[in-house]
Amino acid sequence: MRNTAKLTTAVLAAGALTFALSACGSDKGSSSASDYSEPLVVAASPTPHAEILDYVKDHLAKKAGLDLEVKEFTDYVTPNTATEDGSVGANYFQNQPYLDDFNKKNGTHIVPVVTVHLEPLGLYSHKVKSADALKSGATIAVPNDSVNEARALKLLAANGLITLKAGVGNEATPADITKNPKNLKFKELEAAQTPRSLDDVDAAVINGNYAISSGLKPAKDAIVLESATNNPYGNFLAVKKGNEKDPRVKKLAKLLTSPEVKKFIEDKYAGSVIPSF
């Protein structure tokens, strides 16, 4: 019994040591947001966010003493949850209305650091060349997340296709439409799927990043394009609250709003992505 007891105690002690070491290893692996000696890992949508970050990484980061790693995500959820749990140190893909809605619904604590650019939302079609040419009963695909759907409906309202209830905010849905003279129908899809819907619907409202990654040129191809004037949908670098003073984040914020990045955005995207600084 004594030998058994000693063996059991030894096993438990070894297990505790193994767990402690594992925990230490786990902490180290998720320390990208707090260990300033580690690379700054930034979650980003492929286009244009990751492209802009890659430009910074390849041309500006080394001189600034910034070790930058870019992780691409194609959805609008994982970058925020990864930033919240420390899997990444920052993200770059979203605007303020979307972030406010996300934090409220998910209990996350993500905050903006610096606004970099605007991707104008656009209405696209493979079947008509102007919004006026849409026929009665036409189907329009819109993003299904609450903020981007509201933004899409506001775009249509601003161009006279529908009228929305007075005072409706960033949670507008088709139920808030008060006038619909063309009897338009709406197909709600995940934002990333809207470009693929163009052959199946009469028109689609598409976020700028998904339009560009699908080969569309917003400044040229959109039959209706969001105005950049007083636009609240600028995309920014964001971190978990408390990490705003991370020296790596400060360096990246400065680089993302540098004259070099402004010129890169203007030259590469030709008005389809607009610098916001």
PDB file of C-alpha atoms in Angstrom:
ATOM      1  CA  MET A   1       0.000   0.000   0.000  1.00  0.00           C
ATOM      2  CA  ARG A   2       2.828   2.340   0.877  1.00  0.00           C
ATOM      3  CA  ASN A   3       4.533   1.650  -2.456  1.00  0.00           C
ATOM      4  CA  THR A   4       1.241   2.222  -4.230  1.00  0.00           C
ATOM      5  CA  ALA A   5       0.732   5.460  -2.347  1.00  0.00           C
ATOM      6  CA  LYS A   6       4.229   6.643  -3.181  1.00  0.00           C
ATOM      7  CA  LEU A   7       3.740   5.734  -6.840  1.00  0.00           C
ATOM      8  CA  THR A   8       0.391   7.512  -6.967  1.00  0.00           C
ATOM      9  CA  THR A   9       1.904  10.609  -5.366  1.00  0.00           C
ATOM     10  CA  ALA A  10       4.784  10.555  -7.820  1.00  0.00           C
ATOM     11  CA  VAL A  11       2.427  10.186 -10.782  1.00  0.00           C
ATOM     12  CA  LEU A  12       0.263  13.053  -9.548  1.00  0.00           C
ATOM     13  CA  ALA A  13       3.316  15.237  -9.006  1.00  0.00           C
ATOM     14  CA  ALA A  14       4.609  14.417 -12.476  1.00  0.00           C
ATOM     15  CA  GLY A  15       1.188  15.127 -13.932  1.00  0.00           C
ATOM     16  CA  ALA A  16       1.039  18.457 -12.162  1.00  0.00           C
ATOM     17  CA  LEU A  17       4.496  19.340 -13.463  1.00  0.00           C
ATOM     18  CA  THR A  18       3.525  18.318 -16.999  1.00  0.00           C
ATOM     19  CA  PHE A  19       0.341  20.405 -16.784  1.00  0.00           C
ATOM     20  CA  ALA A  20       2.282  23.395 -15.487  1.00  0.00           C
ATOM     21  CA  LEU A  21       4.809  23.122 -18.294  1.00  0.00           C
ATOM     22  CA  SER A  22       2.020  22.705 -20.839  1.00  0.00           C
ATOM     23  CA  ALA A  23       0.264  25.756 -19.460  1.00  0.00           C
ATOM     24  CA  CYS A  24       3.473  27.778 -19.711  1.00  0.00           C
ATOM     25  CA  GLY A  25       3.956  26.602 -23.266  1.00  0.00           C
ATOM     26  CA  SER A  26       0.358  27.487 -24.101  1.00  0.00           C
ATOM     27  CA  ASP A  27       0.765  30.972 -22.654  1.00  0.00           C
ATOM     28  CA  LYS A  28       3.860  31.531 -24.739  1.00  0.00           C
ATOM     29  CA  GLY A  29       2.064  30.415 -27.850  1.00  0.00           C
ATOM     30  CA  SER A  30      -0.766  32.898 -27.354  1.00  0.00           C
ATOM     31  CA  SER A  31       1.343  35.846 -26.277  1.00  0.00           C
ATOM     32  CA  SER A  32       1.403  37.667 -29.607  1.00  0.00           C
ATOM     33  CA  ALA A  33      -0.669  40.476 -28.116  1.00  0.00           C
ATOM     34  CA  SER A  34       1.516  41.084 -25.047  1.00  0.00           C
ATOM     35  CA  ASP A  35       5.063  39.773 -25.633  1.00  0.00           C
ATOM     36  CA  TYR A  36       6.702  42.691 -27.418  1.00  0.00           C
ATOM     37  CA  SER A  37       9.674  40.557 -28.497  1.00  0.00           C
ATOM     38  CA  GLU A  38       7.401  38.366 -30.620  1.00  0.00           C
ATOM     39  CA  PRO A  39       6.235  39.269 -34.161  1.00  0.00           C
ATOM     40  CA  LEU A  40       3.023  41.269 -34.303  1.00  0.00           C
ATOM     41  CA  VAL A  41       0.486  38.900 -35.875  1.00  0.00           C
ATOM     42  CA  VAL A  42      -2.329  40.726 -37.669  1.00  0.00           C
ATOM     43  CA  ALA A  43      -5.517  39.052 -38.932  1.00  0.00           C
ATOM     44  CA  ALA A  44      -6.754  40.534 -42.204  1.00  0.00           C
ATOM     45  CA  SER A  45      -9.094  40.021 -45.128  1.00  0.00           C
ATOM     46  CA  PRO A  46      -7.077  39.022 -48.225  1.00  0.00           C
ATOM     47  CA  THR A  47      -8.046  42.070 -50.307  1.00  0.00           C
ATOM     48  CA  PRO A  48      -7.121  44.845 -49.846  1.00  0.00           C
ATOM     49  CA  HIS A  49      -6.154  44.569 -46.166  1.00  0.00           C
ATOM     50  CA  ALA A  50      -3.573  41.784 -46.374  1.00  0.00           C
ATOM     51  CA  GLU A  51      -2.176  43.310 -49.571  1.00  0.00           C
ATOM     52  CA  ILE A  52      -1.652  46.635 -47.798  1.00  0.00           C
ATOM     53  CA  LEU A  53      -0.078  44.895 -44.804  1.00  0.00           C
ATOM     54  CA  ASP A  54       2.185  42.867 -47.102  1.00  0.00           C
ATOM     55  CA  TYR A  55       3.354  46.112 -48.687  1.00  0.00           C
ATOM     56  CA  VAL A  56       4.202  47.437 -45.226  1.00  0.00           C
ATOM     57  CA  LYS A  57       5.950  44.193 -44.328  1.00  0.00           C
ATOM     58  CA  ASP A  58       8.011  44.079 -47.522  1.00  0.00           C
ATOM     59  CA  HIS A  59       8.922  47.756 -47.848  1.00  0.00           C
ATOM     60  CA  LEU A  60       8.598  49.602 -44.539  1.00  0.00           C
ATOM     61  CA  ALA A  61       8.546  47.322 -41.497  1.00  0.00           C
ATOM     62  CA  LYS A  62      12.200  46.327 -41.317  1.00  0.00           C
ATOM     63  CA  LYS A  63      13.437  49.917 -41.344  1.00  0.00           C
ATOM     64  CA  ALA A  64      10.936  50.759 -38.590  1.00  0.00           C
ATOM     65  CA  GLY A  65      12.091  47.804 -36.484  1.00  0.00           C
ATOM     66  CA  LEU A  66       8.750  46.000 -36.771  1.00  0.00           C
ATOM     67  CA  ASP A  67       8.517  42.215 -37.125  1.00  0.00           C
ATOM     68  CA  LEU A  68       5.147  41.781 -38.838  1.00  0.00           C
ATOM     69  CA  GLU A  69       3.236  38.585 -39.631  1.00  0.00           C
ATOM     70  CA  VAL A  70       0.025  38.647 -41.680  1.00  0.00           C
ATOM     71  CA  LYS A  71      -2.696  35.993 -41.300  1.00  0.00           C
ATOM     72  CA  GLU A  72      -5.473  35.975 -43.881  1.00  0.00           C
ATOM     73  CA  PHE A  73      -9.119  35.202 -43.056  1.00  0.00           C
ATOM     74  CA  THR A  74     -12.031  35.200 -45.489  1.00  0.00           C
ATOM     75  CA  ASP A  75     -14.811  35.707 -42.939  1.00  0.00           C
ATOM     76  CA  TYR A  76     -15.843  38.650 -40.744  1.00  0.00           C
ATOM     77  CA  VAL A  77     -15.939  36.760 -37.423  1.00  0.00           C
ATOM     78  CA  THR A  78     -12.660  34.929 -36.807  1.00  0.00           C
ATOM     79  CA  PRO A  79     -10.398  38.010 -36.952  1.00  0.00           C
ATOM     80  CA  ASN A  80     -12.237  39.509 -33.974  1.00  0.00           C
ATOM     81  CA  THR A  81     -12.500  36.309 -31.938  1.00  0.00           C
ATOM     82  CA  ALA A  82      -8.807  35.599 -32.556  1.00  0.00           C
ATOM     83  CA  THR A  83      -7.929  39.129 -31.431  1.00  0.00           C
ATOM     84  CA  GLU A  84     -10.067  38.733 -28.334  1.00  0.00           C
ATOM     85  CA  ASP A  85      -8.472  35.423 -27.285  1.00  0.00           C
ATOM     86  CA  GLY A  86      -4.914  36.568 -28.070  1.00  0.00           C
ATOM     87  CA  SER A  87      -4.312  34.224 -31.006  1.00  0.00           C
ATOM     88  CA  VAL A  88      -3.401  37.351 -32.966  1.00  0.00           C
ATOM     89  CA  GLY A  89      -2.263  40.733 -31.746  1.00  0.00           C
ATOM     90  CA  ALA A  90      -4.429  42.906 -33.997  1.00  0.00           C
ATOM     91  CA  ASN A  91      -6.778  42.833 -36.962  1.00  0.00           C
ATOM     92  CA  TYR A  92      -7.466  44.950 -40.010  1.00  0.00           C
ATOM     93  CA  PHE A  93     -10.704  44.326 -41.900  1.00  0.00           C
ATOM     94  CA  GLN A  94     -13.681  46.193 -40.403  1.00  0.00           C
ATOM     95  CA  ASN A  95     -15.449  49.504 -39.829  1.00  0.00           C
ATOM     96  CA  GLN A  96     -16.880  51.125 -36.707  1.00  0.00           C
ATOM     97  CA  PRO A  97     -20.586  50.238 -37.111  1.00  0.00           C
ATOM     98  CA  TYR A  98     -19.652  46.580 -37.708  1.00  0.00           C
ATOM     99  CA  LEU A  99     -17.309  46.511 -34.707  1.00  0.00           C
ATOM    100  CA  ASP A 100     -19.870  48.159 -32.413  1.00  0.00           C
ATOM    101  CA  ASP A 101     -22.440  45.553 -33.409  1.00  0.00           C
ATOM    102  CA  PHE A 102     -19.948  42.676 -33.039  1.00  0.00           C
ATOM    103  CA  ASN A 103     -18.777  43.739 -29.577  1.00  0.00           C
ATOM    104  CA  LYS A 104     -22.377  44.141 -28.408  1.00  0.00           C
ATOM    105  CA  LYS A 105     -23.492  40.738 -29.653  1.00  0.00           C
ATOM    106  CA  ASN A 106     -20.393  38.754 -28.688  1.00  0.00           C
ATOM    107  CA  GLY A 107     -19.191  40.418 -25.495  1.00  0.00           C
ATOM    108  CA  THR A 108     -15.794  41.156 -27.055  1.00  0.00           C
ATOM    109  CA  HIS A 109     -13.570  44.124 -26.247  1.00  0.00           C
ATOM    110  CA  ILE A 110     -12.058  45.131 -29.586  1.00  0.00           C
ATOM    111  CA  VAL A 111     -11.187  48.813 -30.135  1.00  0.00           C
ATOM    112  CA  PRO A 112      -9.990  50.794 -33.175  1.00  0.00           C
ATOM    113  CA  VAL A 113      -6.453  52.174 -33.344  1.00  0.00           C
ATOM    114  CA  VAL A 114      -6.240  54.080 -36.630  1.00  0.00           C
ATOM    115  CA  THR A 115      -8.458  54.372 -39.719  1.00  0.00           C
ATOM    116  CA  VAL A 116      -6.647  53.536 -42.942  1.00  0.00           C
ATOM    117  CA  HIS A 117      -9.001  53.331 -45.905  1.00  0.00           C
ATOM    118  CA  LEU A 118     -12.545  53.201 -47.252  1.00  0.00           C
ATOM    119  CA  GLU A 119     -13.893  50.530 -49.585  1.00  0.00           C
ATOM    120  CA  PRO A 120     -17.013  52.004 -51.182  1.00  0.00           C
ATOM    121  CA  LEU A 121     -19.946  49.593 -51.172  1.00  0.00           C
ATOM    122  CA  GLY A 122     -21.337  49.084 -54.657  1.00  0.00           C
ATOM    123  CA  LEU A 123     -24.314  47.721 -56.576  1.00  0.00           C
ATOM    124  CA  TYR A 124     -23.224  45.430 -59.420  1.00  0.00           C
ATOM    125  CA  SER A 125     -25.072  43.582 -62.143  1.00  0.00           C
ATOM    126  CA  HIS A 126     -24.389  41.220 -65.028  1.00  0.00           C
ATOM    127  CA  LYS A 127     -27.838  41.940 -66.464  1.00  0.00           C
ATOM    128  CA  VAL A 128     -28.338  45.722 -66.476  1.00  0.00           C
ATOM    129  CA  LYS A 129     -26.033  48.686 -66.942  1.00  0.00           C
ATOM    130  CA  SER A 130     -27.826  51.138 -64.681  1.00  0.00           C
ATOM    131  CA  ALA A 131     -29.971  51.027 -61.569  1.00  0.00           C
ATOM    132  CA  ASP A 132     -32.859  52.613 -63.498  1.00  0.00           C
ATOM    133  CA  ALA A 133     -32.832  49.607 -65.845  1.00  0.00           C
ATOM    134  CA  LEU A 134     -33.755  47.166 -63.064  1.00  0.00           C
ATOM    135  CA  LYS A 135     -37.143  45.668 -63.873  1.00  0.00           C
ATOM    136  CA  SER A 136     -40.120  45.436 -61.560  1.00  0.00           C
ATOM    137  CA  GLY A 137     -39.734  42.430 -59.265  1.00  0.00           C
ATOM    138  CA  ALA A 138     -35.944  42.270 -59.720  1.00  0.00           C
ATOM    139  CA  THR A 139     -33.982  40.340 -57.096  1.00  0.00           C
ATOM    140  CA  ILE A 140     -31.052  42.003 -55.373  1.00  0.00           C
ATOM    141  CA  ALA A 141     -28.543  40.105 -53.243  1.00  0.00           C
ATOM    142  CA  VAL A 142     -27.466  41.882 -50.053  1.00  0.00           C
ATOM    143  CA  PRO A 143     -25.052  40.921 -47.244  1.00  0.00           C
ATOM    144  CA  ASN A 144     -26.835  39.129 -44.411  1.00  0.00           C
ATOM    145  CA  ASP A 145     -24.898  40.518 -41.442  1.00  0.00           C
ATOM    146  CA  SER A 146     -26.894  43.284 -39.788  1.00  0.00           C
ATOM    147  CA  VAL A 147     -24.519  46.211 -40.340  1.00  0.00           C
ATOM    148  CA  ASN A 148     -23.670  45.492 -43.978  1.00  0.00           C
ATOM    149  CA  GLU A 149     -27.294  44.747 -44.829  1.00  0.00           C
ATOM    150  CA  ALA A 150     -28.313  48.103 -43.379  1.00  0.00           C
ATOM    151  CA  ARG A 151     -25.488  49.761 -45.279  1.00  0.00           C
ATOM    152  CA  ALA A 152     -26.652  48.088 -48.509  1.00  0.00           C
ATOM    153  CA  LEU A 153     -30.236  49.238 -48.004  1.00  0.00           C
ATOM    154  CA  LYS A 154     -29.046  52.783 -47.292  1.00  0.00           C
ATOM    155  CA  LEU A 155     -27.082  52.703 -50.557  1.00  0.00           C
ATOM    156  CA  LEU A 156     -30.227  51.707 -52.453  1.00  0.00           C
ATOM    157  CA  ALA A 157     -32.256  54.363 -50.644  1.00  0.00           C
ATOM    158  CA  ALA A 158     -29.678  57.062 -51.388  1.00  0.00           C
ATOM    159  CA  ASN A 159     -30.106  56.245 -55.068  1.00  0.00           C
ATOM    160  CA  GLY A 160     -33.905  56.342 -55.072  1.00  0.00           C
ATOM    161  CA  LEU A 161     -34.573  52.626 -55.439  1.00  0.00           C
ATOM    162  CA  ILE A 162     -36.308  52.297 -52.064  1.00  0.00           C
ATOM    163  CA  THR A 163     -37.337  54.465 -49.116  1.00  0.00           C
ATOM    164  CA  LEU A 164     -36.443  53.486 -45.558  1.00  0.00           C
ATOM    165  CA  LYS A 165     -38.293  54.257 -42.351  1.00  0.00           C
ATOM    166  CA  ALA A 166     -37.214  57.626 -40.931  1.00  0.00           C
ATOM    167  CA  GLY A 167     -34.412  57.392 -38.381  1.00  0.00           C
ATOM    168  CA  VAL A 168     -33.547  53.785 -39.128  1.00  0.00           C
ATOM    169  CA  GLY A 169     -29.973  53.029 -38.080  1.00  0.00           C
ATOM    170  CA  ASN A 170     -27.364  50.345 -38.641  1.00  0.00           C
ATOM    171  CA  GLU A 171     -29.823  47.538 -38.001  1.00  0.00           C
ATOM    172  CA  ALA A 172     -32.130  48.267 -40.940  1.00  0.00           C
ATOM    173  CA  THR A 173     -33.629  45.245 -42.703  1.00  0.00           C
ATOM    174  CA  PRO A 174     -36.010  44.891 -45.651  1.00  0.00           C
ATOM    175  CA  ALA A 175     -38.824  45.110 -43.071  1.00  0.00           C
ATOM    176  CA  ASP A 176     -37.895  48.795 -42.649  1.00  0.00           C
ATOM    177  CA  ILE A 177     -38.604  49.616 -46.298  1.00  0.00           C
ATOM    178  CA  THR A 178     -41.595  51.969 -46.552  1.00  0.00           C
ATOM    179  CA  LYS A 179     -41.606  52.477 -50.316  1.00  0.00           C
ATOM    180  CA  ASN A 180     -40.466  49.994 -52.961  1.00  0.00           C
ATOM    181  CA  PRO A 181     -41.697  51.309 -56.335  1.00  0.00           C
ATOM    182  CA  LYS A 182     -39.968  48.553 -58.337  1.00  0.00           C
ATOM    183  CA  ASN A 183     -41.186  45.834 -55.959  1.00  0.00           C
ATOM    184  CA  LEU A 184     -37.600  44.711 -55.506  1.00  0.00           C
ATOM    185  CA  LYS A 185     -36.966  41.381 -53.810  1.00  0.00           C
ATOM    186  CA  PHE A 186     -33.952  40.767 -51.577  1.00  0.00           C
ATOM    187  CA  LYS A 187     -31.781  37.688 -51.270  1.00  0.00           C
ATOM    188  CA  GLU A 188     -29.760  37.738 -48.047  1.00  0.00           C
ATOM    189  CA  LEU A 189     -26.344  36.060 -48.380  1.00  0.00           C
ATOM    190  CA  GLU A 190     -23.080  35.926 -46.467  1.00  0.00           C
ATOM    191  CA  ALA A 191     -21.086  38.963 -47.643  1.00  0.00           C
ATOM    192  CA  ALA A 192     -18.370  36.792 -49.188  1.00  0.00           C
ATOM    193  CA  GLN A 193     -20.962  35.008 -51.345  1.00  0.00           C
ATOM    194  CA  THR A 194     -22.498  38.097 -52.953  1.00  0.00           C
ATOM    195  CA  PRO A 195     -20.072  38.299 -55.909  1.00  0.00           C
ATOM    196  CA  ARG A 196     -20.820  34.665 -56.793  1.00  0.00           C
ATOM    197  CA  SER A 197     -24.538  35.438 -56.906  1.00  0.00           C
ATOM    198  CA  LEU A 198     -24.311  37.853 -59.839  1.00  0.00           C
ATOM    199  CA  ASP A 199     -25.345  35.246 -62.419  1.00  0.00           C
ATOM    200  CA  ASP A 200     -28.336  34.183 -60.320  1.00  0.00           C
ATOM    201  CA  VAL A 201     -29.797  37.559 -59.323  1.00  0.00           C
ATOM    202  CA  ASP A 202     -30.505  40.805 -61.147  1.00  0.00           C
ATOM    203  CA  ALA A 203     -28.002  42.761 -59.060  1.00  0.00           C
ATOM    204  CA  ALA A 204     -25.962  42.437 -55.885  1.00  0.00           C
ATOM    205  CA  VAL A 205     -24.668  44.853 -53.288  1.00  0.00           C
ATOM    206  CA  ILE A 206     -21.045  43.839 -52.685  1.00  0.00           C
ATOM    207  CA  ASN A 207     -18.499  44.964 -50.123  1.00  0.00           C
ATOM    208  CA  GLY A 208     -15.445  46.575 -51.696  1.00  0.00           C
ATOM    209  CA  ASN A 209     -12.942  43.944 -50.559  1.00  0.00           C
ATOM    210  CA  TYR A 210     -15.020  41.084 -51.967  1.00  0.00           C
ATOM    211  CA  ALA A 211     -15.641  42.989 -55.186  1.00  0.00           C
ATOM    212  CA  ILE A 212     -11.916  43.541 -55.743  1.00  0.00           C
ATOM    213  CA  SER A 213     -10.964  39.952 -54.874  1.00  0.00           C
ATOM    214  CA  SER A 214     -13.558  38.776 -57.421  1.00  0.00           C
ATOM    215  CA  GLY A 215     -12.003  40.803 -60.217  1.00  0.00           C
ATOM    216  CA  LEU A 216     -14.475  43.679 -60.112  1.00  0.00           C
ATOM    217  CA  LYS A 217     -13.297  47.298 -60.194  1.00  0.00           C
ATOM    218  CA  PRO A 218     -15.669  49.297 -58.004  1.00  0.00           C
ATOM    219  CA  ALA A 219     -14.775  52.669 -59.481  1.00  0.00           C
ATOM    220  CA  LYS A 220     -15.503  51.321 -62.979  1.00  0.00           C
ATOM    221  CA  ASP A 221     -17.909  48.383 -62.672  1.00  0.00           C
ATOM    222  CA  ALA A 222     -20.412  49.421 -60.001  1.00  0.00           C
ATOM    223  CA  ILE A 223     -23.709  50.733 -61.365  1.00  0.00           C
ATOM    224  CA  VAL A 224     -24.165  52.540 -58.028  1.00  0.00           C
ATOM    225  CA  LEU A 225     -21.249  53.366 -55.708  1.00  0.00           C
ATOM    226  CA  GLU A 226     -21.229  54.644 -52.151  1.00  0.00           C
ATOM    227  CA  SER A 227     -19.999  58.205 -51.658  1.00  0.00           C
ATOM    228  CA  ALA A 228     -16.776  58.695 -49.705  1.00  0.00           C
ATOM    229  CA  THR A 229     -17.933  62.045 -48.298  1.00  0.00           C
ATOM    230  CA  ASN A 230     -18.609  61.917 -44.522  1.00  0.00           C
ATOM    231  CA  ASN A 231     -18.609  58.141 -44.756  1.00  0.00           C
ATOM    232  CA  PRO A 232     -18.533  56.320 -41.361  1.00  0.00           C
ATOM    233  CA  TYR A 233     -17.376  53.014 -42.838  1.00  0.00           C
ATOM    234  CA  GLY A 234     -13.621  53.540 -42.970  1.00  0.00           C
ATOM    235  CA  ASN A 235     -11.606  50.382 -42.252  1.00  0.00           C
ATOM    236  CA  PHE A 236      -9.150  50.448 -39.370  1.00  0.00           C
ATOM    237  CA  LEU A 237      -6.449  48.608 -37.482  1.00  0.00           C
ATOM    238  CA  ALA A 238      -7.960  47.209 -34.267  1.00  0.00           C
ATOM    239  CA  VAL A 239      -6.749  45.514 -31.082  1.00  0.00           C
ATOM    240  CA  LYS A 240      -8.173  44.102 -27.881  1.00  0.00           C
ATOM    241  CA  LYS A 241      -8.744  46.902 -25.385  1.00  0.00           C
ATOM    242  CA  GLY A 242      -5.598  47.443 -23.343  1.00  0.00           C
ATOM    243  CA  ASN A 243      -3.212  46.712 -26.213  1.00  0.00           C
ATOM    244  CA  GLU A 244      -3.416  50.134 -27.871  1.00  0.00           C
ATOM    245  CA  LYS A 245      -0.027  51.143 -26.396  1.00  0.00           C
ATOM    246  CA  ASP A 246       1.791  48.027 -27.594  1.00  0.00           C
ATOM    247  CA  PRO A 247       4.885  49.560 -29.273  1.00  0.00           C
ATOM    248  CA  ARG A 248       4.491  47.171 -32.219  1.00  0.00           C
ATOM    249  CA  VAL A 249       0.920  48.356 -32.754  1.00  0.00           C
ATOM    250  CA  LYS A 250       2.031  51.986 -32.586  1.00  0.00           C
ATOM    251  CA  LYS A 251       4.696  51.343 -35.204  1.00  0.00           C
ATOM    252  CA  LEU A 252       2.213  49.610 -37.502  1.00  0.00           C
ATOM    253  CA  ALA A 253      -0.365  52.392 -37.069  1.00  0.00           C
ATOM    254  CA  LYS A 254       2.230  54.964 -38.090  1.00  0.00           C
ATOM    255  CA  LEU A 255       3.310  52.936 -41.120  1.00  0.00           C
ATOM    256  CA  LEU A 256      -0.278  52.294 -42.271  1.00  0.00           C
ATOM    257  CA  THR A 257      -0.910  56.045 -42.381  1.00  0.00           C
ATOM    258  CA  SER A 258       2.373  56.962 -44.054  1.00  0.00           C
ATOM    259  CA  PRO A 259       2.721  58.763 -47.404  1.00  0.00           C
ATOM    260  CA  GLU A 260       4.157  55.548 -48.864  1.00  0.00           C
ATOM    261  CA  VAL A 261       1.029  53.556 -48.020  1.00  0.00           C
ATOM    262  CA  LYS A 262      -1.240  56.343 -49.282  1.00  0.00           C
ATOM    263  CA  LYS A 263       0.540  56.276 -52.643  1.00  0.00           C
ATOM    264  CA  PHE A 264       0.429  52.458 -52.736  1.00  0.00           C
ATOM    265  CA  ILE A 265      -3.354  52.467 -52.184  1.00  0.00           C
ATOM    266  CA  GLU A 266      -3.976  55.179 -54.768  1.00  0.00           C
ATOM    267  CA  ASP A 267      -1.747  53.550 -57.400  1.00  0.00           C
ATOM    268  CA  LYS A 268      -2.891  49.967 -56.893  1.00  0.00           C
ATOM    269  CA  TYR A 269      -6.635  50.423 -56.466  1.00  0.00           C
ATOM    270  CA  ALA A 270      -7.335  53.471 -58.666  1.00  0.00           C
ATOM    271  CA  GLY A 271     -10.257  54.805 -56.643  1.00  0.00           C
ATOM    272  CA  SER A 272     -11.729  51.416 -55.699  1.00  0.00           C
ATOM    273  CA  VAL A 273     -10.032  51.755 -52.297  1.00  0.00           C
ATOM    274  CA  ILE A 274      -9.622  55.278 -50.912  1.00  0.00           C
ATOM    275  CA  PRO A 275      -7.077  56.369 -48.263  1.00  0.00           C
ATOM    276  CA  SER A 276      -8.813  57.808 -45.192  1.00  0.00           C
ATOM    277  CA  PHE A 277      -5.874  59.771 -43.796  1.00  0.00           C
TER     278      PHE A 277
END
